[in-house]
């Protein structure tokens, strides 16, 4: 399927593309309340944080069979999250709205195969909250990039950015013969389970879910330090046998948290993705050996 290259300096193009992506997020057949839901058969390419790495995005699109040159008749399902706020600054400004717009365009073209999951950096950008990555005030750098490119049109482009973020599901749940797989940016740690609403995956999101340090969406995308006890609790509550997340640093691109969580990074030089045959899903402990490098994908 051929597509016209995006004009990244045209506010009308960027706004309409982001709005189309938001519409696809909300109206895709796979959307169920706060999550996307799919079932075997098929293939899944699970990823970690992307952080404005366009080369790795291109390689993921190709591996999933989502580009016009692909010979694959049925594409793979592809998760994407933490797509903005990278290291590629120009004069201190962040132009990662471009990769976000590419992802929105991809979602609009493949609404039931591309799954754009909410990350903490996207949520911070929408809420204009302070977040520092490698010494950079990420939200301010992103907003300054919009102002530099779009000038007086920056507010409406920014509103479209916020709409796309607000439309993102919290997770992708995949039903397989072995059990359910949950792909999300992160998971709530045991320390917050007393105030975390575990029903969030079975209902629509509300404004309260985004409340800092209180809402279920906020607690989930910012979660760190989950352990075996917390994972086993979520297994019982959500009926999941394998969790695939990002958010935390994995120097080698992948890290395993016993008994059943795998952390992926897709942004740095050792970034990876995890391909899964949904007819033959892996045991959790086997997933680290299955990842593929994005360095030469």
Coordinates of C-alpha atoms in Angstrom, one line a residue, residues 28-226:
X28 CA -10.4 0.2 15.7
X29 CA -12.2 -3.1 15.8
X30 CA -9.6 -4.4 18.3
X31 CA -10.3 -1.6 20.8
X32 CA -12.1 -2.8 24.0
X33 CA -12.5 0.0 26.6
X34 CA -9.0 1.0 27.8
X35 CA -7.1 -1.7 25.8
X36 CA -6.6 -3.3 22.4
X37 CA -7.6 -7.0 22.3
X38 CA -6.6 -9.6 19.7
X39 CA -6.6 -13.4 19.5
X40 CA -4.4 -16.0 17.9
X41 CA -3.6 -16.9 15.1
X42 CA -1.1 -14.4 13.8
X43 CA 2.2 -12.8 14.6
X44 CA 3.1 -10.2 17.2
X45 CA 6.2 -7.9 17.2
X46 CA 6.4 -6.5 20.7
X47 CA 8.7 -3.6 21.3
X48 CA 10.1 -1.4 24.1
X49 CA 10.6 2.4 24.3
X50 CA 11.3 4.0 21.0
X51 CA 12.2 7.5 22.0
X52 CA 12.3 9.1 18.6
X53 CA 14.5 6.6 16.8
X54 CA 13.3 6.8 13.2
X55 CA 15.7 4.2 11.9
X56 CA 14.5 1.6 14.3
X57 CA 10.9 2.6 13.5
X58 CA 11.6 1.9 9.8
X59 CA 13.1 -1.5 10.6
X60 CA 10.1 -2.4 12.8
X61 CA 7.7 -1.4 10.1
X62 CA 9.5 -3.5 7.6
X63 CA 9.8 -6.5 9.9
X64 CA 6.0 -6.3 10.6
X65 CA 5.2 -6.2 6.9
X66 CA 3.6 -2.8 7.2
X67 CA 5.5 -1.1 4.4
X68 CA 4.5 -1.0 0.7
X69 CA 7.6 -3.1 -0.3
X70 CA 6.6 -6.0 2.0
X71 CA 5.9 -9.4 0.4
X72 CA 3.9 -10.4 3.5
X73 CA 0.2 -10.7 2.7
X74 CA -0.9 -10.4 6.3
X75 CA 1.1 -8.1 8.5
X76 CA 2.1 -8.8 12.0
X77 CA 0.7 -7.0 15.0
X78 CA 3.1 -4.3 16.1
X79 CA 3.2 -2.5 19.5
X80 CA 4.7 1.0 19.7
X81 CA 5.1 3.1 22.9
X82 CA 7.2 5.8 24.4
X83 CA 7.7 7.2 20.9
X84 CA 8.6 10.8 21.7
X85 CA 11.4 12.6 23.7
X86 CA 14.6 11.3 22.2
X87 CA 18.2 12.4 22.2
X88 CA 18.2 14.0 18.8
X89 CA 17.8 17.7 19.8
X90 CA 18.6 20.6 17.6
X91 CA 19.5 23.8 19.4
X92 CA 17.9 22.3 22.5
X93 CA 14.6 21.7 20.8
X94 CA 12.9 18.3 20.4
X95 CA 11.2 17.6 17.0
X96 CA 9.8 14.2 17.9
X97 CA 6.4 15.3 16.9
X98 CA 7.5 13.9 13.5
X99 CA 7.9 10.3 14.7
X100 CA 4.6 10.6 16.5
X101 CA 2.9 11.8 13.3
X102 CA 4.4 8.9 11.4
X103 CA 3.0 6.5 14.0
X104 CA -0.4 8.2 13.8
X105 CA -0.4 7.8 10.0
X106 CA 0.6 4.1 10.4
X107 CA -2.2 3.5 12.9
X108 CA -4.7 5.1 10.5
X109 CA -3.6 2.8 7.7
X110 CA -3.4 -0.3 9.8
X111 CA -5.9 0.3 12.6
X112 CA -6.1 -3.4 13.7
X113 CA -2.4 -4.3 13.4
X114 CA -0.7 -1.2 14.9
X115 CA -1.1 -0.8 18.7
X116 CA 0.1 2.5 20.0
X117 CA 0.3 2.2 23.8
X118 CA 0.3 5.0 26.3
X119 CA 3.7 5.7 27.8
X120 CA 4.7 8.0 30.7
X121 CA 6.5 10.5 28.4
X122 CA 3.4 10.9 26.3
X123 CA 1.3 11.3 29.4
X124 CA 3.8 13.9 30.7
X125 CA 3.6 15.8 27.4
X126 CA -0.2 15.9 27.5
X127 CA -0.2 17.0 31.1
X128 CA 2.7 19.5 30.6
X129 CA 4.3 18.0 33.7
X130 CA 8.0 18.2 34.5
X131 CA 10.1 15.3 33.3
X132 CA 13.8 15.3 32.8
X133 CA 15.6 12.8 30.5
X134 CA 19.4 12.9 30.4
X135 CA 19.4 16.4 31.7
X136 CA 16.8 17.7 29.2
X137 CA 13.4 19.1 30.2
X138 CA 11.6 16.9 27.7
X139 CA 8.2 18.5 27.8
X140 CA 9.6 22.0 27.3
X141 CA 11.9 20.9 24.5
X142 CA 9.0 19.3 22.7
X143 CA 6.8 22.3 23.0
X144 CA 9.6 24.6 21.9
X145 CA 10.0 22.5 18.8
X146 CA 6.3 22.9 17.9
X147 CA 6.6 26.6 18.4
X148 CA 9.7 26.9 16.3
X149 CA 8.2 25.0 13.3
X150 CA 4.5 26.1 13.5
X151 CA 4.6 29.5 15.1
X152 CA 1.1 30.8 15.6
X153 CA -0.3 27.4 14.5
X154 CA 1.6 25.6 17.3
X155 CA -1.4 25.6 19.7
X156 CA -3.7 23.7 17.4
X157 CA -0.9 21.2 16.5
X158 CA -0.3 20.8 20.2
X159 CA -4.0 20.1 20.7
X160 CA -3.9 17.4 18.1
X161 CA -0.8 15.9 19.8
X162 CA -2.8 15.8 23.1
X163 CA -5.8 14.3 21.4
X164 CA -3.6 11.5 19.9
X165 CA -2.1 10.8 23.3
X166 CA -5.5 10.8 25.1
X167 CA -6.8 8.2 22.5
X168 CA -4.0 5.7 23.3
X169 CA -4.9 2.4 24.9
X170 CA -3.2 1.4 28.1
X171 CA -2.3 -2.1 26.9
X172 CA -2.6 -4.8 24.2
X173 CA -4.0 -8.0 25.5
X174 CA -3.5 -11.1 23.4
X175 CA -5.4 -14.3 23.8
X176 CA -3.5 -17.5 23.0
X177 CA -3.8 -21.2 23.7
X178 CA -1.1 -21.0 26.4
X179 CA -2.8 -18.0 28.1
X180 CA -3.1 -14.3 27.7
X181 CA -0.2 -11.9 27.0
X182 CA -0.2 -8.3 28.1
X183 CA 1.9 -5.7 26.4
X184 CA 2.0 -2.4 28.2
X185 CA 4.5 0.4 28.8
X186 CA 4.9 -0.6 32.5
X187 CA 3.0 -2.2 35.4
X188 CA 2.0 -0.9 38.8
X189 CA 4.5 -2.0 41.6
X190 CA 3.4 -3.7 44.8
X191 CA 3.8 -0.4 46.7
X192 CA 0.8 1.2 45.0
X193 CA -1.5 -1.8 44.7
X194 CA -3.5 -0.6 47.7
X195 CA -4.7 2.4 45.6
X196 CA -4.5 1.0 42.1
X197 CA -7.8 0.2 40.4
X198 CA -7.2 -3.2 38.8
X199 CA -10.5 -3.0 36.9
X200 CA -9.0 -0.3 34.6
X201 CA -8.3 -2.9 31.9
X202 CA -11.9 -4.0 31.7
X203 CA -13.5 -0.5 31.3
X204 CA -13.2 2.8 29.6
X205 CA -10.6 5.3 30.8
X206 CA -11.9 8.4 32.7
X207 CA -10.3 11.7 33.5
X208 CA -9.5 10.5 37.0
X209 CA -7.4 7.7 35.6
X210 CA -4.8 10.2 34.4
X211 CA -4.5 12.0 37.8
X212 CA -0.8 12.2 38.9
X213 CA 0.2 9.6 41.5
X214 CA -3.4 8.6 42.0
X215 CA -5.1 7.6 38.7
X216 CA -4.8 4.0 37.4
X217 CA -3.3 5.1 34.0
X218 CA -0.8 7.3 35.7
X219 CA 0.3 4.7 38.2
X220 CA 0.5 2.0 35.5
X221 CA 2.7 3.9 33.0
X222 CA 5.0 5.3 35.7
X223 CA 5.4 2.0 37.6
X224 CA 8.8 0.7 38.5
X225 CA 10.2 -1.9 40.9
X226 CA 7.5 -4.6 40.4

